[in-house]
Coordinates of C-alpha atoms in Angstrom, one line a residue:
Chain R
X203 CA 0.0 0.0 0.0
X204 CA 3.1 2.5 -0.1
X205 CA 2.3 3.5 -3.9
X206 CA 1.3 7.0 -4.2
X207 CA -1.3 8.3 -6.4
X208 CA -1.3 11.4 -7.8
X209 CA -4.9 12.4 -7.6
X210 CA -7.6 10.4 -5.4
X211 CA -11.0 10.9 -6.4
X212 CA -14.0 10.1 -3.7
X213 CA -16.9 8.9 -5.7
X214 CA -17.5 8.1 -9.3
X215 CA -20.5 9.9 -10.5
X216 CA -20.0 12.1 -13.6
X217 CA -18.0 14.7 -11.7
X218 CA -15.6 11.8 -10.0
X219 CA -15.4 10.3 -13.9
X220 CA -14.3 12.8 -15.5
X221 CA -12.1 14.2 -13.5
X222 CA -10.4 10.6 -14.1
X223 CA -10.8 11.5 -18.2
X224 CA -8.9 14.3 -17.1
X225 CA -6.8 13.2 -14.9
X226 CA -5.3 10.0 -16.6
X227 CA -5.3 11.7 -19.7
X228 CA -2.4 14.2 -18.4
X229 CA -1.0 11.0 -17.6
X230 CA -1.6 11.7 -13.7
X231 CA -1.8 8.5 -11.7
X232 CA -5.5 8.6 -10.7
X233 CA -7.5 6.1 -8.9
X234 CA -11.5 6.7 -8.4
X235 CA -12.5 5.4 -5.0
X236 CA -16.5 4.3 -5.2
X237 CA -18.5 2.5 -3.0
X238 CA -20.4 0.5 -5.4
X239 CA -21.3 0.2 -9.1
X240 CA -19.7 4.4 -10.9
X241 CA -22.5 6.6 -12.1
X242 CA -23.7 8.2 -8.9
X243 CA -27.7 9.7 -8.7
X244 CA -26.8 9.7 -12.8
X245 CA -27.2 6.2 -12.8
X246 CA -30.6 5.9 -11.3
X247 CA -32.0 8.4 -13.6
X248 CA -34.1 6.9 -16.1
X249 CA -34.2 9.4 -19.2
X250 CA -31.6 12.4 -19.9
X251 CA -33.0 14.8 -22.2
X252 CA -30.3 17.2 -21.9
X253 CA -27.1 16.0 -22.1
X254 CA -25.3 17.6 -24.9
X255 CA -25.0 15.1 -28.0
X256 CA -27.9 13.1 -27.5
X257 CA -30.7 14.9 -29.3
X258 CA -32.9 11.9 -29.1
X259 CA -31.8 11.4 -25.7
X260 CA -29.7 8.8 -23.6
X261 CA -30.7 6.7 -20.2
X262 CA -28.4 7.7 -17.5
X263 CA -27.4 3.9 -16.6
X264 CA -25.8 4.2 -20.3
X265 CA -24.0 7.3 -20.2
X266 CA -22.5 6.8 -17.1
X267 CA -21.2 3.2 -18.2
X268 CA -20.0 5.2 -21.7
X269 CA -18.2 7.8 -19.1
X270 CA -16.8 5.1 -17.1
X271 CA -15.5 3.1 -19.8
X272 CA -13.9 6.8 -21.0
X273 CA -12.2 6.9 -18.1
X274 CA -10.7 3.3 -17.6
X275 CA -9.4 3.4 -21.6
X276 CA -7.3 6.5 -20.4
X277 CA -5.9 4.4 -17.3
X278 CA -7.9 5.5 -14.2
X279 CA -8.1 2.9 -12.2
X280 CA -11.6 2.2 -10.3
X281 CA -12.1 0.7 -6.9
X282 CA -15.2 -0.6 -5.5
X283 CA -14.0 1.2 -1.5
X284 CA -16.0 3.5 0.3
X285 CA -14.1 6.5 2.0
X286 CA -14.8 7.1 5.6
X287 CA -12.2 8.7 7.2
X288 CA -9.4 11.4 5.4
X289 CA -6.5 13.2 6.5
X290 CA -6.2 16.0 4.1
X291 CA -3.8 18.4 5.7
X292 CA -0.2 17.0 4.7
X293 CA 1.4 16.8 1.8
X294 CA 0.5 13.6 1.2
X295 CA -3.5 12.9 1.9
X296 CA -4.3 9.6 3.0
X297 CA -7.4 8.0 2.7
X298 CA -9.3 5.4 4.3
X299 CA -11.8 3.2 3.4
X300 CA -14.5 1.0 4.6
X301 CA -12.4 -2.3 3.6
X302 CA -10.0 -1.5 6.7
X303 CA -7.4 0.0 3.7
X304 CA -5.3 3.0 3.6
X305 CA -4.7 5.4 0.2
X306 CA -2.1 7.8 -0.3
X307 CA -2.0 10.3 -2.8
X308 CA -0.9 14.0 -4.0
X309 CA -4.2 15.4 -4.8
X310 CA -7.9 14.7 -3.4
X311 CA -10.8 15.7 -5.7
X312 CA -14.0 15.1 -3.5
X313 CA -17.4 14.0 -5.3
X314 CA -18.9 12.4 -3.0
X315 CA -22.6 13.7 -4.6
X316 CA -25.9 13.9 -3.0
X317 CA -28.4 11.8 -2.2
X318 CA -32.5 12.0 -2.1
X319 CA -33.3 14.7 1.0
X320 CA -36.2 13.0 2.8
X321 CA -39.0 14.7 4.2
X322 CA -39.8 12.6 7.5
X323 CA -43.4 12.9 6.8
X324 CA -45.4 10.7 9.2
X325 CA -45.0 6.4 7.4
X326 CA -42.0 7.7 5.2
X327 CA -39.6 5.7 7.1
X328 CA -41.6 2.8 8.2
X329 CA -43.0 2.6 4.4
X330 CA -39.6 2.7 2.6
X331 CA -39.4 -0.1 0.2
X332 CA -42.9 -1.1 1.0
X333 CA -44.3 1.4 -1.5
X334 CA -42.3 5.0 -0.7
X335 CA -39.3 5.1 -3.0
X336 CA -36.7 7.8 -4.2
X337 CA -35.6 5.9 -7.1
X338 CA -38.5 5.4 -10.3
X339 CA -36.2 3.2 -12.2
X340 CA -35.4 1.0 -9.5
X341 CA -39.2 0.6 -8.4
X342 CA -41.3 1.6 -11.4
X343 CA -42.3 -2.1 -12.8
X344 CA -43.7 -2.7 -9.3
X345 CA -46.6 -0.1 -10.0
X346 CA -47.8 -1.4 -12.9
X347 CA -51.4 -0.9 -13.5
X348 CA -51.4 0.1 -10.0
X349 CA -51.3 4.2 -9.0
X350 CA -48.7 6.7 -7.5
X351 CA -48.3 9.6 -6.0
X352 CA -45.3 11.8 -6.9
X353 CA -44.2 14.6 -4.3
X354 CA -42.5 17.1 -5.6
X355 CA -42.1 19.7 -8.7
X356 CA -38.5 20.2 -9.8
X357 CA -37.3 18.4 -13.0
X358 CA -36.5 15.5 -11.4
X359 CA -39.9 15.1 -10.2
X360 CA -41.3 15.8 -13.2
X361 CA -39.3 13.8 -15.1
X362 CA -39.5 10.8 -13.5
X363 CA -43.0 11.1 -12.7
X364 CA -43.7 10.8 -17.0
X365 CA -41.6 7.9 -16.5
X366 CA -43.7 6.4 -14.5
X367 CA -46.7 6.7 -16.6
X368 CA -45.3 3.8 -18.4
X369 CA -46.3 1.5 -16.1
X370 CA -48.2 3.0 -13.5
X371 CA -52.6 3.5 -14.2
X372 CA -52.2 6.7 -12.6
X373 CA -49.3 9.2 -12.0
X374 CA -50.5 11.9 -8.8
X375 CA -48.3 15.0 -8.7
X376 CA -48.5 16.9 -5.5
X377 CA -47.5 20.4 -5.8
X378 CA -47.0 23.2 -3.5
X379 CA -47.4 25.8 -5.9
X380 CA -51.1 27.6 -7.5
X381 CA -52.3 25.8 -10.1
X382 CA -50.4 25.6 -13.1
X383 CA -46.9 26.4 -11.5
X384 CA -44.0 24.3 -11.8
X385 CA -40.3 24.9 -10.6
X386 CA -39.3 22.2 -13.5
X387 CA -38.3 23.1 -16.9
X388 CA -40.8 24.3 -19.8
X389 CA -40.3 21.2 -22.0
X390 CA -41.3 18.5 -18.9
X391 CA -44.0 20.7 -17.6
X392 CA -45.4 20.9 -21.3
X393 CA -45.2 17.1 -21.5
X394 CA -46.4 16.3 -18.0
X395 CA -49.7 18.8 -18.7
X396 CA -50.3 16.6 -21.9
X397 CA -49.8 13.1 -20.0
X398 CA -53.4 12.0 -19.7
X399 CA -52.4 9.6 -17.2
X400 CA -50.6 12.7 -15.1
X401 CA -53.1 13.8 -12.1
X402 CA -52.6 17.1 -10.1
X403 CA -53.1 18.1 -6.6
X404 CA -52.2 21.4 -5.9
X405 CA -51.6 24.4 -3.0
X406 CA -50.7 20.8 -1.1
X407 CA -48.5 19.0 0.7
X408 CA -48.3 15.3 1.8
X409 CA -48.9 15.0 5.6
X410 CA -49.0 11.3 6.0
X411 CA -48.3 8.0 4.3
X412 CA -50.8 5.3 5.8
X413 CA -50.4 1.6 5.3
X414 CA -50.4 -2.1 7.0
X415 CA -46.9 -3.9 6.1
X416 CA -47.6 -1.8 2.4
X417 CA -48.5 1.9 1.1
X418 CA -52.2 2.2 1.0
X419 CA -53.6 5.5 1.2
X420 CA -52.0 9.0 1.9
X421 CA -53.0 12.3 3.4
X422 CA -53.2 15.0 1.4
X423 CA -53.5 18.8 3.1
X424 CA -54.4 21.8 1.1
X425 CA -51.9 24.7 2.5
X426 CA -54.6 27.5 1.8
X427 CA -57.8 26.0 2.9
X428 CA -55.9 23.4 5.8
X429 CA -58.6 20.5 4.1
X430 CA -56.9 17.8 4.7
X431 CA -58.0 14.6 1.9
X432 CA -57.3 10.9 2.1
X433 CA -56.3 9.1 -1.7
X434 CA -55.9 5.8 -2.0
X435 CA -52.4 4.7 -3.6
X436 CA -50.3 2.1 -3.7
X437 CA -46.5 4.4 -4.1
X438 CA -45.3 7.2 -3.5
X439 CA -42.2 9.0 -5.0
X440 CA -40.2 11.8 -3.5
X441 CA -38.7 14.1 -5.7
X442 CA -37.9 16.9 -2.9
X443 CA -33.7 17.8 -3.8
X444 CA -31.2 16.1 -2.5
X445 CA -28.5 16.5 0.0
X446 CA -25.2 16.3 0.0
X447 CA -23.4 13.3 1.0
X448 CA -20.7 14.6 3.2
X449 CA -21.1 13.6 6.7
X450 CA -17.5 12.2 6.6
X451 CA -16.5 15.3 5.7
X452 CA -17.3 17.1 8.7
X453 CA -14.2 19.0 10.6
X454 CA -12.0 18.0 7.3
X455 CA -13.0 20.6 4.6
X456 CA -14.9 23.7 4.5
X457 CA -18.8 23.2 4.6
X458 CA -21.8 25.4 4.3
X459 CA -24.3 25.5 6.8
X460 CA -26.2 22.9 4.3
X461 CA -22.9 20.7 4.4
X462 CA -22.1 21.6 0.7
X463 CA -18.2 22.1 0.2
X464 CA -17.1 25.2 -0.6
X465 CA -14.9 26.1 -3.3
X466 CA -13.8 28.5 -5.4
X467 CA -14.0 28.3 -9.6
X468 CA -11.1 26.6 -9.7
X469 CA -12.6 23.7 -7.5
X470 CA -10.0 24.3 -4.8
X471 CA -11.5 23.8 -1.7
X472 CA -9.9 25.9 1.6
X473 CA -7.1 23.1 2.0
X474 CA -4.1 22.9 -0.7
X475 CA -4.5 19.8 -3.1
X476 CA -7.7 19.0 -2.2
X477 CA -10.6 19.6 -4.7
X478 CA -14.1 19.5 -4.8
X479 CA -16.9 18.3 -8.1
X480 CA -20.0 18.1 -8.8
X481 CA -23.7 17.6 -6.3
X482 CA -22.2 18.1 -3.0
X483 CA -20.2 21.1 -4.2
X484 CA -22.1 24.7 -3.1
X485 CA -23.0 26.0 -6.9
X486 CA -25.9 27.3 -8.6
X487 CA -27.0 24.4 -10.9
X488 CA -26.8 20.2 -9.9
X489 CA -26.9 18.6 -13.1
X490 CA -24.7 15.9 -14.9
X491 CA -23.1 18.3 -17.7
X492 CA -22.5 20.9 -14.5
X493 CA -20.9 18.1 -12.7
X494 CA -18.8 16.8 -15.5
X495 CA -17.6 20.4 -16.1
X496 CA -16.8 20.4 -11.8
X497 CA -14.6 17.5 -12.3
X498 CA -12.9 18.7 -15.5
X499 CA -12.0 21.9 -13.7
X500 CA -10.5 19.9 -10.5
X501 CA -8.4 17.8 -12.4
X502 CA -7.0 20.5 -14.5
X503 CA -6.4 22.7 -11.5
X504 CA -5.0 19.4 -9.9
X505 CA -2.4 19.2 -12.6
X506 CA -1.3 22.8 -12.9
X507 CA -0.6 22.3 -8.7
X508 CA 1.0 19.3 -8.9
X509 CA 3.6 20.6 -11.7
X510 CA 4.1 24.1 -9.8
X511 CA 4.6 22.0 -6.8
X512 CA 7.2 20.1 -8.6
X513 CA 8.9 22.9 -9.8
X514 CA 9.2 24.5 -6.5
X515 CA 10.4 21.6 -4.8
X516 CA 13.6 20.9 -7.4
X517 CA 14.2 23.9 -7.8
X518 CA 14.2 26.1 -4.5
X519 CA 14.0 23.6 -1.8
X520 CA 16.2 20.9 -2.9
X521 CA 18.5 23.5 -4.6
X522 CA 22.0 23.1 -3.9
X523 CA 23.0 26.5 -2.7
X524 CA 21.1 29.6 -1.5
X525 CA 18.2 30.6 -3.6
X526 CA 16.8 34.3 -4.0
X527 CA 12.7 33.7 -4.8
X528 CA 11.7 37.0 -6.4
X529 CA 8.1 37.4 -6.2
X530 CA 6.6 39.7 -8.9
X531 CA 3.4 40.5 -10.6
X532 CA 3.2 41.9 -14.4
X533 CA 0.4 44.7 -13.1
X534 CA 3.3 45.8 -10.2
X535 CA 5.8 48.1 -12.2
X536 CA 8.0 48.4 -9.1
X537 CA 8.4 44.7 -9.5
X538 CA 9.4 44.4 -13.0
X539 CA 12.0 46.6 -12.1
X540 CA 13.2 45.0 -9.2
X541 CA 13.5 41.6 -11.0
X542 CA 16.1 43.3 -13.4
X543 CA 18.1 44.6 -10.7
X544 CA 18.1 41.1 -8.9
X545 CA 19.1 39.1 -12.3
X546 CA 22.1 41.7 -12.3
X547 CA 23.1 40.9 -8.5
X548 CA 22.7 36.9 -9.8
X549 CA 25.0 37.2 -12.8
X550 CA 27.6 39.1 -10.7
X551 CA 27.1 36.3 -8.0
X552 CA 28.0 33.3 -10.2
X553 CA 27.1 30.2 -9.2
X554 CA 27.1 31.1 -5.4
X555 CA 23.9 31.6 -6.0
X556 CA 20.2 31.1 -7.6
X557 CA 17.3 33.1 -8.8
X558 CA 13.7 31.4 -9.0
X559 CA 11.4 33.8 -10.5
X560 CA 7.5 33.6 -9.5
X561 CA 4.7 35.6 -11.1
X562 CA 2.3 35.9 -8.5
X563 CA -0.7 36.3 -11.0
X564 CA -0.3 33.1 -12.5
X565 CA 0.9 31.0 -9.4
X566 CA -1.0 32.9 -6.0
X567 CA -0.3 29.3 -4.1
X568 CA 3.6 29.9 -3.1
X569 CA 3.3 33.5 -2.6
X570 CA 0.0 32.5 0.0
X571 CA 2.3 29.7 2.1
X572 CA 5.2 32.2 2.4
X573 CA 2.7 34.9 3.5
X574 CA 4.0 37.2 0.7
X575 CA 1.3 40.2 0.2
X576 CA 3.6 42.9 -0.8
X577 CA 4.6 43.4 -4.5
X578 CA 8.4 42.8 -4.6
X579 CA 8.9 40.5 -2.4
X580 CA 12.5 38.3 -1.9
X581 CA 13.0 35.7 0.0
X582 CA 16.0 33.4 0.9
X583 CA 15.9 30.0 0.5
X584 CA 19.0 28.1 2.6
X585 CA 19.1 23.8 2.9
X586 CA 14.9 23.9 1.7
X587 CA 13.8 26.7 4.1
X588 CA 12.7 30.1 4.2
X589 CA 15.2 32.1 6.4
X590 CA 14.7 35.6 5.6
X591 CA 12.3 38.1 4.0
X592 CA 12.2 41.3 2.6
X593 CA 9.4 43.1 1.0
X594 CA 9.7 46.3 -1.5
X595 CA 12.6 48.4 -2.6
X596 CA 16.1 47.5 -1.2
X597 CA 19.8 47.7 -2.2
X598 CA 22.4 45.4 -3.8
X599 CA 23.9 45.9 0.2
X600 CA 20.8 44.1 2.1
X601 CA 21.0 41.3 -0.9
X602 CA 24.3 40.7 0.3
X603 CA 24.3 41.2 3.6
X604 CA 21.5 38.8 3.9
X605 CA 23.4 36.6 1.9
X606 CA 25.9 36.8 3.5
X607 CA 24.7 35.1 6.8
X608 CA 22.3 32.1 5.4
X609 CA 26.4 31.3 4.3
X610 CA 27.2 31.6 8.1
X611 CA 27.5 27.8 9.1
X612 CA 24.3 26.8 12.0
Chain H
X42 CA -27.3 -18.6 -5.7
X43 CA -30.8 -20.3 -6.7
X44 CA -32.4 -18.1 -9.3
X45 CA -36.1 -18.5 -8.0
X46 CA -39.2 -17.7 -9.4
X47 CA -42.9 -17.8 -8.9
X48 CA -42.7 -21.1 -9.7
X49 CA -40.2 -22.6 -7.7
X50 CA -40.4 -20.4 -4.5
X51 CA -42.7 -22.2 -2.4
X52 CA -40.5 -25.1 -3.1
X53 CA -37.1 -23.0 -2.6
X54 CA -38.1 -20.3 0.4
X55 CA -41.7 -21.4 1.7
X56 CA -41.3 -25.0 2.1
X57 CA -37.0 -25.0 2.7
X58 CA -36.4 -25.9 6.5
X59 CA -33.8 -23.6 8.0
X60 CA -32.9 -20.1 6.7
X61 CA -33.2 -18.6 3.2
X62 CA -32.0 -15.7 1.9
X63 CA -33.6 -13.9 -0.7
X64 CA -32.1 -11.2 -3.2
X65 CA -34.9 -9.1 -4.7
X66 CA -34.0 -7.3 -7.6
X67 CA -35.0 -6.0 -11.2
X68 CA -32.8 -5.8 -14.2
X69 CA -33.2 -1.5 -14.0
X70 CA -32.5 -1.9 -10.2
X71 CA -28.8 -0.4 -10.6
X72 CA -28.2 -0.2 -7.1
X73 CA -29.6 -4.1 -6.7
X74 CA -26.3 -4.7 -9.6
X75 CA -24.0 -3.0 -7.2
X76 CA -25.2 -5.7 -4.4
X77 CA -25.8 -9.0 -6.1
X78 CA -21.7 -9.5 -6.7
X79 CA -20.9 -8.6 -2.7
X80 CA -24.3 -11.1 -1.7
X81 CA -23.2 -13.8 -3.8
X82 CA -19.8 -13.4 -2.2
X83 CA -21.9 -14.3 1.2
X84 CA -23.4 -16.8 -0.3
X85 CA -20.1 -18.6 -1.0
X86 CA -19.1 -17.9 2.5
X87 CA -22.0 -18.6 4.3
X88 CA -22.9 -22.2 2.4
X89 CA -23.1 -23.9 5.1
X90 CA -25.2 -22.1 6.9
X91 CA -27.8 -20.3 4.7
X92 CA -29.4 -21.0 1.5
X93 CA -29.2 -17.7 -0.9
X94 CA -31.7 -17.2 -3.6
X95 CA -32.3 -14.4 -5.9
X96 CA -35.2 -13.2 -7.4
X97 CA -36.4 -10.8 -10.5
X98 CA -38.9 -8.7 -9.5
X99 CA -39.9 -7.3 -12.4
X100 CA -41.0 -10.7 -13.9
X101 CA -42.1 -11.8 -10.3
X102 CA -44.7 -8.9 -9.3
X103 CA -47.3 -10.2 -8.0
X104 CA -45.5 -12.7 -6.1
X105 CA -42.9 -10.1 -4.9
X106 CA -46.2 -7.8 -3.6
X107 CA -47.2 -11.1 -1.7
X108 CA -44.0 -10.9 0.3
X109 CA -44.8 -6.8 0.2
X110 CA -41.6 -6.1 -1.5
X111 CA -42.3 -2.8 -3.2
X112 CA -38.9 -1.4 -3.3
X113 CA -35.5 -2.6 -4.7
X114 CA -33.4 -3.8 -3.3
X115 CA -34.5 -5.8 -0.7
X116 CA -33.2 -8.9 0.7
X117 CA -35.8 -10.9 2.7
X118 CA -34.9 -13.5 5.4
X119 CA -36.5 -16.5 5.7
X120 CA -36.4 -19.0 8.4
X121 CA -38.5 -22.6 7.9
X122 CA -40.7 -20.5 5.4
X123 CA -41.6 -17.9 7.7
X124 CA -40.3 -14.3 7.1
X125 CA -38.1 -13.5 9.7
X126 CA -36.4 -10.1 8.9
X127 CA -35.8 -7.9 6.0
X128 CA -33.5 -5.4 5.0
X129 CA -34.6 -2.4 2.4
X130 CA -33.1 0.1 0.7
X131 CA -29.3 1.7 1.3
X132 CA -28.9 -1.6 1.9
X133 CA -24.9 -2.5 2.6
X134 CA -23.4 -6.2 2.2
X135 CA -22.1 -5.7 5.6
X136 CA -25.9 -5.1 7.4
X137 CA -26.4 -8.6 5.6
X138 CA -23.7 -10.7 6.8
X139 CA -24.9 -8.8 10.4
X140 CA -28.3 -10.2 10.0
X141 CA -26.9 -13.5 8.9
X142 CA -25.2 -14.3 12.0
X143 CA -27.9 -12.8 13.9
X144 CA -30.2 -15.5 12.7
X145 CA -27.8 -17.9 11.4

């Protein structure tokens, strides 16, 4: 178990996946750690209208097995291991897993996703799998010829609710909203309002889920009038969002108050080398093509990290003599200047000593560690470690002088 | 692992003396494909001790109803034909080899 990876990716929905595309492709060692069968929430959807390229549509159980063959013909490998416990805050981030095994790697890149939010309505819980279900093509056939209730308004609901009109008699959407209002999109809502086996309840909420051993009737209440109505069913689906999946998260990396990780556009979450993609990532829009982008993103920051990481490392802290890191910024004239006069002092120096160059616009990680926030900024680099700073305008005198004693033996 | 069906599951579950484990699934089920490698693992483990069976839902409706299975997956326990336990939904290998050596 000593091999090192260089990227780790938790979970292996469509943002997981292709961040191994990208990953492996840049020929980055990259292992996708997922607890069972890769395609997240995806997976379990039954019809993806929307997924650029498919103009007559695809099933998300086959895209996600196209996307996961995609990312095993580049090289990334896929492990059936369930993540449960990380230590993000070294170099090297190790993770565990369920199995009782232990993964090391460079970069993280978390996509954990989300899963169905549950409204702990009165019988949800007792009546799970006995008639309440979250997932239409898992349970669909069951409700053939038999009828459903559908909670819920957002594409998803929606969507999956036409899906059930092909097998269910009847297909009951309960919505929240005045009559005729749906948070879904215009194409779905168009569809489900010409579905004549599509029924609709609205200004209501469900309030119970009634049934001996097996869903039987619910309970119905209208939210302007407080009527509360009893319909016979034999299913209900719950369509209400989803919630992120990051429990084992908690006290490791950056949450929101609704435990989504934070990031910024880059993906980089609040810890170096460690990314977030996709669902359980704080953004404006959950969807496969936005989750695919997510993990894109991460794996391309991961590289551009791992090779100014690499650079750093040969050729400051493993440098062979004392090393003068300039750090300048194109927009900071003073700088530009300052970099001149410092490549002077170097070339009169010889090889006593060395001049790394970093443009704080395109690499803002170094300058951060160091705790550089003035534009010019030097500091020397003795044996791997920072031993002295200075910040703005200074002589050829202070160079020296400060050169002068990293040379002092300890 | 006994495929069963509703032909053959009085015979295999209703009628077997001792216990019986039962795989419900459904060929769209994909979280039911993500358990049936990791149950029939158990069910090479656990040979001795418990008979594992599997069955499709989808072509076995009305008999999975009569066991009220309405959700995938579910794996029923069954000991001298009477159902004993079962475990639904989120379902993890590890709660099943729990409940097997509960009952086992």
């Amino acid at each position: 178990m000593s091999e090192t990876y260089d990227i780790i990716v938790v979970g292996g929905g469509p943002a997981g996946l292709a961040a191994g595309i990208y990953g492996s492709r840049s020929r980055l060692k990259t292992v996708i750690l997922q607890k069972g069968t890769p395609g997240g929430q995806a997976a379990t959807t039954a019809e993806l209208e929307n997924y650029p390229g498919f103009p007559r549509g695809t099933t998300g159980p086959e895209l996600m097995k196209a996307m996961r063959e995609h990312a095993e013909s580049f090289g990334t490998e896929i492990l059936k291991e369930e993540a449960i416990d990380l230590d993000l805050d070294g170099e090297i981030k190790v993770v565990q897993t369920k199995s009782g095994k232990e993964y090391k790697g460079k970069i993280v890149i978390l996509a954990p996703g989300a899963a169905p939010r549950t409204l702990n309505i009165k019988g949800e819980k007792e009546l799970r799998g006995k008639g309440v279900s979250y997932c239409a093509t898992c349970d669909a056939d069951f409700f053939e010829e038999l009828d459903v209730v559908v909670v819920g308004n957002g594409d998803a609901a929606i969507e999956e609710a036409i899906y059930l009109t092909k097998f269910a008699e009847t297909v009951t959407i309960i919505v929240i909203h005045d009559q005729g209002t749906l948070d879904c999109n215009k194409v779905s809502a168009e569809k489900a309002f010409a579905n004549p086996k599509i029924k609709w309840v609205w200004n209501s909420v469900l309030e119970e889920i009634k049934g001996d051993g097996i869903v039987e009737s619910v309970l119905i209440k209208n939210i302007k009038t407080n009527e509360i109505a009893e319909l016979e069913t034999n299913g209900v689906f719950f369509f209400v969002g989803t919630v992120p999946k990051t429990d084992f998260l908690k006290g490791k990396a950056l949450l929101n108050e609704q435990g989504y990780i934070l990031t910024n556009e880059r993906m980089e979450t609040s810890l170096p080398g460690v990314y977030a993609a996709g669902d359980a990532r704080d953004k404006y829009l959950r969807q496969v093509i936005t989750a695919a982008g997510d993990g894109a993103v991460a794996a391309f920051a991961a590289e551009k990290y791992l090779a100014e990481e690499e650079s750093f490392t040969e050729q400051v802290l493993k440098a062979d003599k004392p090393v003068l890191v300039a750090f300048w910024a194109p927009q900071v004239e003073e700088s530009i200047a300052i970099i001149a006069e410092l490549e002077k002092i170097a070339d009169k120096l010889g090889d006593a000593v060395k001049l790394v160059k970093i443009d704080t616009y395109r690499n803002e990680r170094v300058a951060k560690r160091y705790q550089i926030e003035k534009m010019p900024s030097v500091l020397f680099f003795s044996r791997g470690k920072a031993a002295a700073k200075i910040s703005g305008s200074f002589n050829e005198e202070t160079i020296l002088s400060h050169l002068k004693a990293l040379n002092q033996p300890e | 692992m006994i495929e069963v069906d509703k032909k053959t599951f009085e015979e295999e579950v209703l009628k077997a003396e001792g216990l019986v484990v039962v795989d419900f699934w459904s060929p769209k089920c994909e979280p039911c494909k993500e358990l049936a490698p990791q149950v029939a693992e158990l069910a090479e483990k656990y040979q001795d001790k418990a008979k594992f069976c599997m069955l499709d839902t989808a072509s076995n409706r009305r008999l999975a109803i009569s066991q009220k299975v309405l959700g995938l997956p579910t794996i029923g326990f069954y000991k001298d034909g009477e159902k004993v336990a079962e475990l639904t939904k989120d379902v993890a290998v590890e709660d099943i080899e729990a409940k097997l050596n509960e009952l086992a």
